Amino acid sequence: MSQSSDLFKKSSQIIPGGVNSPVRAFKSVGSKPFFVKAARGSRVIDADGKEYVDYVGSWGPMILGHAHPEVVEAICRAAERGTSYGAPTETEFEMAKAITEAIPSIEMVRMVSSGTEAVMSAVRLARAFTGKNAILKFAGCYHGHADSFLSGSAGSGLATFGIPASPGVPSALAELTMTVPYNDLEAVRATIREYKDILACAVIEPVAGNMGVVLPKEGFLAQLREITAKNGILLVFDEVITGFRLHYGGYQDLAGIKPDLTCLGKIIGGGLPVGAFGGRRDIMKMLAPSGPVYQAGTLSGNPLAMSAGLATLNVLKREDGYRKLEEKTVLLCNEMGLIFREKGVQVKINRAGSMFTPFFGPGPGEIQDYDCAKLSDTGLFSRFFGGMLKNGVSLPPSQFEASFVSFAHSNQDFELTAGACRKAVSAISKRR
Ligand code: PLP
């Protein structure tokens, strides 16, 4: 038995499903996970010593690659000064300064310890500020596992009161969350027309990463901004993935849109647990202790997380490597696209900057919402995933996730990836 299989078996006895976050269990690709022993640059090494080119990147944070020397040094230095104080520090101020300078819509910011916490807190604030309780979200977007976001809709089109998407979510809360299809302005308009008096905010991933990569249609976010502003509904951008991923700042700067509140996470923690939410001063000032809205955290603004995040932001700002990162990703996607075409496997690759998803199967041309994404052939994806893994490439273990390219990925990594892709696709086409 391999070390990974043994560890998974033992872990499953005392950790539900053997993992501390569900998607890591490889269930949606019908296999079992490898356990990681170490990671460096673009590579991860499993418990059996096998090395993979890694496109998971810890689900987004590792834009510089794993164990970047400046990040590691910052963490070690911080640890020598103590790992947590429960008192404010200068690094928290520096982090707030870096974020507010990079993202103009964020006039004030509060640090938390996860993306879930960030969005959950932003929604509480939006409810308090507007005096309304309902929220609008978009099918296929993920905003963490807080109760309000584990709510689904019974149908598509005009959103109605949601239903719990997980046992344990009270229906009284799920009902307050309405869901419309991504990129569907008509559904947004109809829902807002009907429910503007109870809607506190609309929450959206400005580029979706959690149904696979799905881009906003031209003008969609701008219209959403206009409609929400006109109707007294706050607009919350969940940039937990896109913040500092597509350029130095938020996607909102590229799109030229100012949301009222923004949520961040992942990259700003350099691989340590982190989240942040911020926005308009008049809204943020409602937070305790300057205002009445309660929100708190023992490890919020943790000195190790702040140091790792600041070191990451410093490198990103200094190297200004986003254009190169995108160019690398374009080349990789083109190469993979060529291989799929050569072998006659129908795949549509969606890409934004350094994040991409190959959607498998005979779905319609453009994948612009969750309904389109769901038409993908997940069985075919699973076989592709398995083939890639066997040949030394680690992709996210689900059709509905984004792969991430980092500064550390090299031409050699891409050659290896193309080789693995060729073998994985040949194996798929033989079995069809
Ligand atoms: N928002 C988005 C867009 C995410 O992708 C995620 C996690 O992947 C979250 C929120 C939740 O963040 P966390 O897992 O840190 O709680």
Short mmCIF file of C-alpha atoms and ligand atoms in Angstrom, two decimals:
data_model
loop_
_atom_site.label_atom_id
_atom_site.label_comp_id
_atom_site.label_asym_id
_atom_site.label_seq_id
_atom_site.Cartn_x
_atom_site.Cartn_y
_atom_site.Cartn_z
CA MET A 1 0.00 0.00 0.00
CA SER A 2 1.33 3.47 -0.85
CA GLN A 3 2.03 5.96 1.94
CA SER A 4 -0.80 8.15 0.65
CA SER A 5 -3.32 5.29 0.68
CA ASP A 6 -2.23 4.29 4.15
CA LEU A 7 -2.47 7.86 5.46
CA PHE A 8 -5.87 8.31 3.83
CA LYS A 9 -7.14 5.11 5.39
CA LYS A 10 -5.87 6.09 8.83
CA SER A 11 -7.10 9.69 8.53
CA SER A 12 -10.55 8.54 7.49
CA GLN A 13 -10.93 6.86 10.88
CA ILE A 14 -10.58 10.12 12.79
CA ILE A 15 -11.19 12.95 10.27
CA PRO A 16 -14.57 12.97 8.47
CA GLY A 17 -13.88 11.77 4.93
CA GLY A 18 -10.16 11.78 5.75
CA VAL A 19 -9.75 15.47 4.88
CA ASN A 20 -10.25 18.89 6.41
CA SER A 21 -12.02 20.37 3.36
CA PRO A 22 -14.26 18.19 1.14
CA VAL A 23 -12.88 18.77 -2.37
CA ARG A 24 -9.45 17.52 -1.27
CA ALA A 25 -10.84 13.97 -1.02
CA PHE A 26 -10.92 13.57 -4.86
CA LYS A 27 -14.51 12.27 -4.59
CA SER A 28 -15.76 14.16 -7.62
CA VAL A 29 -13.12 12.48 -9.80
CA GLY A 30 -13.86 9.10 -8.23
CA SER A 31 -10.41 8.47 -6.78
CA LYS A 32 -8.36 8.90 -3.63
CA PRO A 33 -6.12 11.81 -2.75
CA PHE A 34 -2.36 11.91 -2.53
CA PHE A 35 -0.95 13.30 0.69
CA VAL A 36 1.58 16.11 0.35
CA LYS A 37 4.97 15.91 2.04
CA ALA A 38 6.47 19.12 0.69
CA ALA A 39 6.16 21.76 -2.01
CA ARG A 40 8.62 24.12 -3.66
CA GLY A 41 8.19 26.50 -6.58
CA SER A 42 5.81 24.96 -9.12
CA ARG A 43 6.05 21.45 -7.69
CA VAL A 44 4.45 19.39 -4.93
CA ILE A 45 5.88 16.12 -3.64
CA ASP A 46 3.61 13.44 -2.26
CA ALA A 47 4.12 11.16 0.74
CA ASP A 48 5.60 8.50 -1.58
CA GLY A 49 8.17 10.91 -3.02
CA LYS A 50 6.46 11.42 -6.41
CA GLU A 51 6.72 14.96 -7.78
CA TYR A 52 3.95 16.79 -9.65
CA VAL A 53 3.71 20.07 -11.54
CA ASP A 54 1.09 21.79 -9.41
CA TYR A 55 -1.80 23.82 -10.83
CA VAL A 56 -3.86 23.74 -7.62
CA GLY A 57 -1.62 26.29 -5.91
CA SER A 58 -3.48 25.73 -2.62
CA TRP A 59 -6.65 26.81 -4.51
CA GLY A 60 -5.25 30.21 -5.40
CA PRO A 61 -2.94 31.71 -2.80
CA MET A 62 0.39 30.48 -4.19
CA ILE A 63 0.81 32.99 -7.02
CA LEU A 64 4.55 33.17 -6.36
CA GLY A 65 4.87 29.38 -6.19
CA HIS A 66 5.43 27.31 -3.06
CA ALA A 67 7.94 28.24 -0.36
CA HIS A 68 9.04 31.45 -2.05
CA PRO A 69 12.26 32.41 -0.21
CA GLU A 70 11.09 35.93 0.68
CA VAL A 71 7.79 34.64 2.05
CA VAL A 72 9.47 31.89 4.05
CA GLU A 73 11.97 34.37 5.48
CA ALA A 74 9.20 36.78 6.46
CA ILE A 75 7.31 34.00 8.25
CA CYS A 76 10.45 32.81 10.12
CA ARG A 77 11.35 36.34 11.20
CA ALA A 78 7.82 36.98 12.40
CA ALA A 79 7.69 33.68 14.29
CA GLU A 80 10.86 34.59 16.16
CA ARG A 81 9.07 37.65 17.49
CA GLY A 82 6.07 35.60 18.68
CA THR A 83 3.21 34.03 16.79
CA SER A 84 0.17 35.87 18.16
CA TYR A 85 -0.41 38.65 20.67
CA GLY A 86 -4.09 39.52 20.64
CA ALA A 87 -3.01 43.14 20.39
CA PRO A 88 -2.60 45.42 17.38
CA THR A 89 0.68 45.47 15.43
CA GLU A 90 2.37 47.66 12.84
CA THR A 91 2.18 44.84 10.25
CA GLU A 92 -1.63 45.02 10.38
CA PHE A 93 -1.44 48.72 9.59
CA GLU A 94 0.98 47.98 6.75
CA MET A 95 -1.36 45.35 5.35
CA ALA A 96 -4.34 47.72 5.55
CA LYS A 97 -2.24 50.40 3.83
CA ALA A 98 -1.16 48.03 1.04
CA ILE A 99 -4.77 46.96 0.41
CA THR A 100 -6.32 50.44 0.53
CA GLU A 101 -3.60 51.81 -1.75
CA ALA A 102 -4.01 49.00 -4.27
CA ILE A 103 -7.83 48.93 -4.38
CA PRO A 104 -9.35 52.43 -4.45
CA SER A 105 -12.91 51.34 -3.49
CA ILE A 106 -11.53 50.01 -0.19
CA GLU A 107 -11.29 53.05 2.07
CA MET A 108 -11.19 50.99 5.25
CA VAL A 109 -10.48 47.30 5.73
CA ARG A 110 -10.78 44.68 8.47
CA MET A 111 -8.68 41.50 8.53
CA VAL A 112 -10.17 38.10 9.35
CA SER A 113 -8.87 34.52 9.11
CA SER A 114 -10.69 33.07 6.08
CA GLY A 115 -12.62 34.02 2.98
CA THR A 116 -15.76 32.54 4.52
CA GLU A 117 -15.46 34.90 7.47
CA ALA A 118 -14.84 37.85 5.16
CA VAL A 119 -18.00 37.36 3.08
CA MET A 120 -20.12 36.42 6.09
CA SER A 121 -19.05 39.62 7.86
CA ALA A 122 -19.55 41.79 4.77
CA VAL A 123 -23.12 40.52 4.50
CA ARG A 124 -23.82 41.28 8.17
CA LEU A 125 -22.54 44.78 7.60
CA ALA A 126 -24.63 45.20 4.44
CA ARG A 127 -27.72 44.08 6.34
CA ALA A 128 -27.00 46.51 9.16
CA PHE A 129 -26.25 49.42 6.82
CA THR A 130 -29.34 49.01 4.65
CA GLY A 131 -31.69 47.76 7.37
CA LYS A 132 -32.72 44.96 4.99
CA ASN A 133 -32.21 41.21 5.32
CA ALA A 134 -32.26 39.44 1.94
CA ILE A 135 -29.24 38.89 -0.32
CA LEU A 136 -28.87 38.17 -4.02
CA LYS A 137 -26.23 35.78 -5.29
CA PHE A 138 -25.36 34.09 -8.56
CA ALA A 139 -25.61 30.36 -9.29
CA GLY A 140 -22.22 28.66 -9.43
CA CYS A 141 -20.43 31.33 -7.39
CA TYR A 142 -19.00 30.20 -4.08
CA HIS A 143 -18.62 32.53 -1.16
CA GLY A 144 -17.53 30.17 1.63
CA HIS A 145 -19.62 27.91 3.78
CA ALA A 146 -21.57 30.37 5.96
CA ASP A 147 -25.25 29.42 6.29
CA SER A 148 -26.52 32.27 4.11
CA PHE A 149 -24.50 31.03 1.14
CA LEU A 150 -25.49 27.39 1.40
CA SER A 151 -28.80 28.19 -0.20
CA GLY A 152 -29.99 27.07 -3.61
CA SER A 153 -32.84 28.02 -5.85
CA ALA A 154 -35.58 25.69 -6.95
CA GLY A 155 -35.45 26.88 -10.55
CA SER A 156 -33.72 29.41 -12.78
CA GLY A 157 -35.00 32.73 -14.07
CA LEU A 158 -36.57 35.02 -11.52
CA ALA A 159 -35.09 34.26 -8.12
CA THR A 160 -37.46 33.31 -5.37
CA PHE A 161 -36.83 32.53 -1.72
CA GLY A 162 -33.99 30.01 -1.48
CA ILE A 163 -33.93 26.53 -0.02
CA PRO A 164 -31.17 25.01 2.18
CA ALA A 165 -28.36 23.48 0.11
CA SER A 166 -27.08 21.52 3.09
CA PRO A 167 -28.73 19.84 6.06
CA GLY A 168 -28.18 22.03 9.08
CA VAL A 169 -28.92 25.30 7.27
CA PRO A 170 -32.17 26.70 8.71
CA SER A 171 -34.73 27.29 5.97
CA ALA A 172 -35.58 30.61 7.64
CA LEU A 173 -32.07 31.77 6.71
CA ALA A 174 -31.84 30.09 3.29
CA GLU A 175 -35.08 31.85 2.31
CA LEU A 176 -33.31 35.17 2.64
CA THR A 177 -30.86 34.25 -0.12
CA MET A 178 -32.02 34.54 -3.71
CA THR A 179 -30.06 33.06 -6.58
CA VAL A 180 -30.03 34.09 -10.25
CA PRO A 181 -27.94 32.79 -13.17
CA TYR A 182 -24.53 34.43 -13.68
CA ASN A 183 -24.45 36.92 -16.56
CA ASP A 184 -28.25 37.12 -16.66
CA LEU A 185 -29.18 40.79 -16.43
CA GLU A 186 -32.85 40.15 -17.11
CA ALA A 187 -33.08 37.86 -14.07
CA VAL A 188 -31.24 40.47 -11.98
CA ARG A 189 -33.60 43.21 -13.12
CA ALA A 190 -36.73 41.15 -12.54
CA THR A 191 -35.59 40.05 -9.08
CA ILE A 192 -34.62 43.54 -8.02
CA ARG A 193 -37.86 44.98 -9.34
CA GLU A 194 -39.78 42.53 -7.18
CA TYR A 195 -37.63 42.42 -4.07
CA LYS A 196 -35.69 45.69 -3.85
CA ASP A 197 -37.35 46.57 -0.56
CA ILE A 198 -35.90 43.53 1.18
CA LEU A 199 -32.54 43.12 -0.64
CA ALA A 200 -29.54 44.33 1.38
CA CYS A 201 -26.85 43.38 -1.12
CA ALA A 202 -25.87 41.51 -4.25
CA VAL A 203 -22.75 39.36 -3.87
CA ILE A 204 -20.75 38.21 -6.87
CA GLU A 205 -17.40 36.79 -7.96
CA PRO A 206 -16.53 39.40 -10.62
CA VAL A 207 -14.76 36.61 -12.51
CA ALA A 208 -16.17 33.30 -11.34
CA GLY A 209 -13.69 30.62 -10.34
CA ASN A 210 -15.97 28.20 -8.56
CA MET A 211 -17.99 26.77 -11.45
CA GLY A 212 -14.73 26.54 -13.34
CA VAL A 213 -13.56 29.86 -14.76
CA VAL A 214 -16.48 31.87 -16.15
CA LEU A 215 -16.01 35.45 -17.28
CA PRO A 216 -18.54 38.25 -16.92
CA LYS A 217 -20.13 39.29 -20.22
CA GLU A 218 -19.22 42.71 -21.57
CA GLY A 219 -21.15 45.30 -19.56
CA PHE A 220 -22.66 42.82 -17.09
CA LEU A 221 -20.83 44.07 -14.00
CA ALA A 222 -21.31 47.72 -14.96
CA GLN A 223 -25.05 47.18 -15.33
CA LEU A 224 -25.18 45.30 -12.06
CA ARG A 225 -23.43 48.26 -10.42
CA GLU A 226 -25.93 50.67 -11.88
CA ILE A 227 -29.05 48.69 -10.98
CA THR A 228 -27.95 47.98 -7.40
CA ALA A 229 -26.99 51.61 -6.77
CA LYS A 230 -30.33 52.86 -8.14
CA ASN A 231 -32.25 50.55 -5.84
CA GLY A 232 -30.43 51.05 -2.55
CA ILE A 233 -28.78 47.62 -2.69
CA LEU A 234 -25.09 47.32 -1.81
CA LEU A 235 -22.79 45.61 -4.31
CA VAL A 236 -20.29 43.22 -2.75
CA PHE A 237 -17.45 41.89 -4.91
CA ASP A 238 -16.06 38.62 -3.65
CA GLU A 239 -12.46 38.92 -4.82
CA VAL A 240 -11.17 36.15 -2.57
CA ILE A 241 -9.74 34.48 -5.69
CA THR A 242 -9.36 37.42 -8.08
CA GLY A 243 -7.80 39.89 -5.62
CA PHE A 244 -4.13 40.34 -6.67
CA ARG A 245 -4.50 37.33 -9.02
CA LEU A 246 -5.25 39.20 -12.28
CA HIS A 247 -3.29 42.36 -11.56
CA TYR A 248 -1.88 44.20 -8.52
CA GLY A 249 -5.25 45.06 -6.95
CA GLY A 250 -8.79 43.84 -7.57
CA TYR A 251 -10.45 42.75 -10.80
CA GLN A 252 -12.70 45.75 -10.16
CA ASP A 253 -9.88 48.09 -11.19
CA LEU A 254 -9.51 46.31 -14.53
CA ALA A 255 -13.28 46.43 -15.03
CA GLY A 256 -13.49 50.06 -13.89
CA ILE A 257 -16.22 49.32 -11.33
CA LYS A 258 -16.49 50.42 -7.72
CA PRO A 259 -18.36 48.00 -5.50
CA ASP A 260 -19.49 49.15 -2.05
CA LEU A 261 -17.72 46.32 -0.28
CA THR A 262 -14.99 43.90 -1.34
CA CYS A 263 -13.89 40.59 0.14
CA LEU A 264 -10.34 39.31 -0.13
CA GLY A 265 -8.41 36.22 0.99
CA LYS A 266 -5.94 33.69 -0.42
CA ILE A 267 -3.06 35.71 -2.00
CA ILE A 268 -3.04 38.41 0.70
CA GLY A 269 -2.09 35.72 3.23
CA GLY A 270 0.76 34.26 1.17
CA GLY A 271 -0.48 30.74 1.98
CA LEU A 272 -1.40 31.37 5.62
CA PRO A 273 -5.00 31.54 6.87
CA VAL A 274 -6.44 34.93 5.96
CA GLY A 275 -9.39 36.97 4.79
CA ALA A 276 -10.32 40.64 4.64
CA PHE A 277 -13.34 42.77 3.88
CA GLY A 278 -13.44 46.46 3.22
CA GLY A 279 -15.01 49.26 1.27
CA ARG A 280 -16.79 52.57 1.74
CA ARG A 281 -15.79 54.41 4.89
CA ASP A 282 -19.38 55.23 5.87
CA ILE A 283 -20.24 51.53 5.78
CA MET A 284 -17.05 50.22 7.41
CA LYS A 285 -17.38 52.73 10.25
CA MET A 286 -20.44 50.82 11.40
CA LEU A 287 -18.18 47.99 12.59
CA ALA A 288 -17.44 47.57 16.29
CA PRO A 289 -15.77 49.20 18.09
CA SER A 290 -16.37 52.36 16.02
CA GLY A 291 -19.98 51.32 15.37
CA PRO A 292 -22.64 48.88 16.55
CA VAL A 293 -22.11 45.93 14.15
CA TYR A 294 -20.31 43.16 15.99
CA GLN A 295 -17.46 41.27 14.35
CA ALA A 296 -14.27 39.92 15.98
CA GLY A 297 -11.52 37.27 15.82
CA THR A 298 -8.83 35.93 18.19
CA LEU A 299 -6.34 35.44 15.35
CA SER A 300 -7.51 38.27 13.06
CA GLY A 301 -4.50 40.12 11.65
CA ASN A 302 -2.21 37.34 12.87
CA PRO A 303 1.43 38.50 12.60
CA LEU A 304 2.58 35.42 10.64
CA ALA A 305 -0.25 35.73 8.11
CA MET A 306 0.31 39.49 7.78
CA SER A 307 4.05 38.99 7.24
CA ALA A 308 3.57 36.24 4.65
CA GLY A 309 0.92 38.32 2.87
CA LEU A 310 2.97 41.51 2.88
CA ALA A 311 6.04 39.67 1.58
CA THR A 312 3.88 38.25 -1.25
CA LEU A 313 2.42 41.67 -2.10
CA ASN A 314 5.90 43.23 -2.05
CA VAL A 315 7.19 40.73 -4.60
CA LEU A 316 4.06 41.15 -6.76
CA LYS A 317 4.41 44.92 -6.75
CA ARG A 318 8.16 44.95 -7.32
CA GLU A 319 8.25 42.37 -10.10
CA ASP A 320 5.14 43.60 -11.91
CA GLY A 321 4.96 40.18 -13.56
CA TYR A 322 1.26 39.91 -14.33
CA ARG A 323 1.63 40.39 -18.07
CA LYS A 324 4.27 37.68 -18.29
CA LEU A 325 2.16 35.40 -16.12
CA GLU A 326 -0.80 35.84 -18.45
CA GLU A 327 1.37 35.28 -21.54
CA LYS A 328 2.66 32.02 -20.05
CA THR A 329 -0.89 30.91 -19.31
CA VAL A 330 -2.07 31.76 -22.83
CA LEU A 331 0.74 29.66 -24.31
CA LEU A 332 -0.09 26.75 -22.02
CA CYS A 333 -3.82 26.91 -22.84
CA ASN A 334 -3.09 27.19 -26.57
CA GLU A 335 -0.81 24.16 -26.42
CA MET A 336 -3.40 22.11 -24.54
CA GLY A 337 -6.13 23.31 -26.92
CA LEU A 338 -4.04 22.11 -29.86
CA ILE A 339 -3.59 18.67 -28.31
CA PHE A 340 -7.34 18.35 -27.61
CA ARG A 341 -8.12 19.29 -31.21
CA GLU A 342 -5.50 16.95 -32.67
CA LYS A 343 -6.95 14.06 -30.73
CA GLY A 344 -10.55 15.01 -31.48
CA VAL A 345 -11.54 15.59 -27.87
CA GLN A 346 -14.03 18.42 -27.50
CA VAL A 347 -12.85 20.83 -24.84
CA LYS A 348 -13.54 24.51 -24.28
CA ILE A 349 -10.87 26.27 -22.26
CA ASN A 350 -12.08 29.32 -20.32
CA ARG A 351 -9.29 31.60 -19.10
CA ALA A 352 -8.85 34.85 -17.22
CA GLY A 353 -5.25 35.95 -16.65
CA SER A 354 -3.47 33.06 -14.95
CA MET A 355 -6.59 31.05 -14.08
CA PHE A 356 -8.16 28.56 -16.49
CA THR A 357 -10.54 25.63 -16.75
CA PRO A 358 -10.79 23.04 -19.53
CA PHE A 359 -14.50 22.18 -19.81
CA PHE A 360 -14.90 18.73 -21.35
CA GLY A 361 -17.65 17.45 -23.59
CA PRO A 362 -20.16 18.43 -26.13
CA GLY A 363 -21.71 21.43 -24.33
CA PRO A 364 -22.60 24.63 -26.17
CA GLY A 365 -19.87 26.99 -27.43
CA GLU A 366 -19.69 29.62 -24.72
CA ILE A 367 -19.72 28.72 -21.05
CA GLN A 368 -21.21 31.76 -19.40
CA ASP A 369 -23.13 30.40 -16.44
CA TYR A 370 -23.52 27.39 -14.20
CA ASP A 371 -26.18 25.74 -16.35
CA CYS A 372 -23.74 25.73 -19.30
CA ALA A 373 -20.86 24.53 -17.08
CA LYS A 374 -22.98 21.68 -15.78
CA LEU A 375 -23.39 20.31 -19.32
CA SER A 376 -19.70 19.31 -19.20
CA ASP A 377 -18.75 15.67 -19.36
CA THR A 378 -17.46 15.17 -15.82
CA GLY A 379 -16.63 11.51 -16.52
CA LEU A 380 -14.30 12.57 -19.32
CA PHE A 381 -12.77 15.23 -17.08
CA SER A 382 -12.16 12.62 -14.37
CA ARG A 383 -10.30 10.40 -16.83
CA PHE A 384 -8.25 13.34 -18.03
CA PHE A 385 -7.50 14.33 -14.45
CA GLY A 386 -6.36 10.77 -13.65
CA GLY A 387 -4.15 10.66 -16.76
CA MET A 388 -2.53 13.97 -15.89
CA LEU A 389 -1.86 12.87 -12.33
CA LYS A 390 -0.35 9.59 -13.47
CA ASN A 391 1.97 11.56 -15.72
CA GLY A 392 3.08 14.01 -13.04
CA VAL A 393 0.61 16.92 -13.27
CA SER A 394 -1.71 17.89 -10.43
CA LEU A 395 -4.91 19.67 -11.49
CA PRO A 396 -7.79 20.62 -9.19
CA PRO A 397 -9.78 17.41 -8.68
CA SER A 398 -13.08 18.70 -10.08
CA GLN A 399 -14.42 19.89 -13.43
CA PHE A 400 -15.81 22.95 -11.65
CA GLU A 401 -12.62 24.52 -10.34
CA ALA A 402 -9.93 26.85 -11.62
CA SER A 403 -6.34 25.82 -12.32
CA PHE A 404 -3.76 28.40 -11.32
CA VAL A 405 -0.43 29.22 -12.98
CA SER A 406 2.23 30.81 -10.76
CA PHE A 407 5.32 32.94 -11.25
CA ALA A 408 7.33 29.78 -10.54
CA HIS A 409 6.01 27.77 -13.49
CA SER A 410 8.74 27.39 -16.12
CA ASN A 411 8.99 26.29 -19.74
CA GLN A 412 10.14 22.94 -18.45
CA ASP A 413 6.93 22.64 -16.40
CA PHE A 414 4.87 23.49 -19.47
CA GLU A 415 6.71 20.92 -21.62
CA LEU A 416 6.05 18.31 -18.97
CA THR A 417 2.40 19.39 -18.80
CA ALA A 418 2.00 19.19 -22.58
CA GLY A 419 3.57 15.71 -22.59
CA ALA A 420 1.22 14.56 -19.83
CA CYS A 421 -1.73 16.11 -21.66
CA ARG A 422 -0.86 14.24 -24.85
CA LYS A 423 -0.70 10.92 -22.98
CA ALA A 424 -3.85 11.59 -20.95
CA VAL A 425 -5.84 12.59 -24.03
CA SER A 426 -4.56 9.59 -26.04
CA ALA A 427 -5.73 7.29 -23.26
CA ILE A 428 -9.16 8.96 -23.29
CA SER A 429 -9.57 8.80 -27.05
CA LYS A 430 -8.56 5.11 -27.16
CA ARG A 431 -11.24 4.19 -24.63
CA ARG A 432 -14.04 6.06 -26.40
N1 PLP B 1 -15.03 33.27 -1.84
C1 PLP B 1 -14.46 32.69 -2.91
C2 PLP B 1 -14.62 33.32 -4.25
C3 PLP B 1 -13.74 31.51 -2.77
O1 PLP B 1 -13.21 30.92 -3.83
C4 PLP B 1 -13.60 30.95 -1.47
C5 PLP B 1 -12.85 29.70 -1.28
O2 PLP B 1 -12.40 29.06 -2.17
C6 PLP B 1 -14.20 31.60 -0.38
C7 PLP B 1 -14.90 32.76 -0.60
C8 PLP B 1 -14.06 31.05 1.00
O3 PLP B 1 -12.76 31.20 1.43
P1 PLP B 1 -12.15 30.25 2.57
O4 PLP B 1 -12.03 28.89 1.98
O5 PLP B 1 -10.84 30.89 2.91
O6 PLP B 1 -13.11 30.28 3.71
#
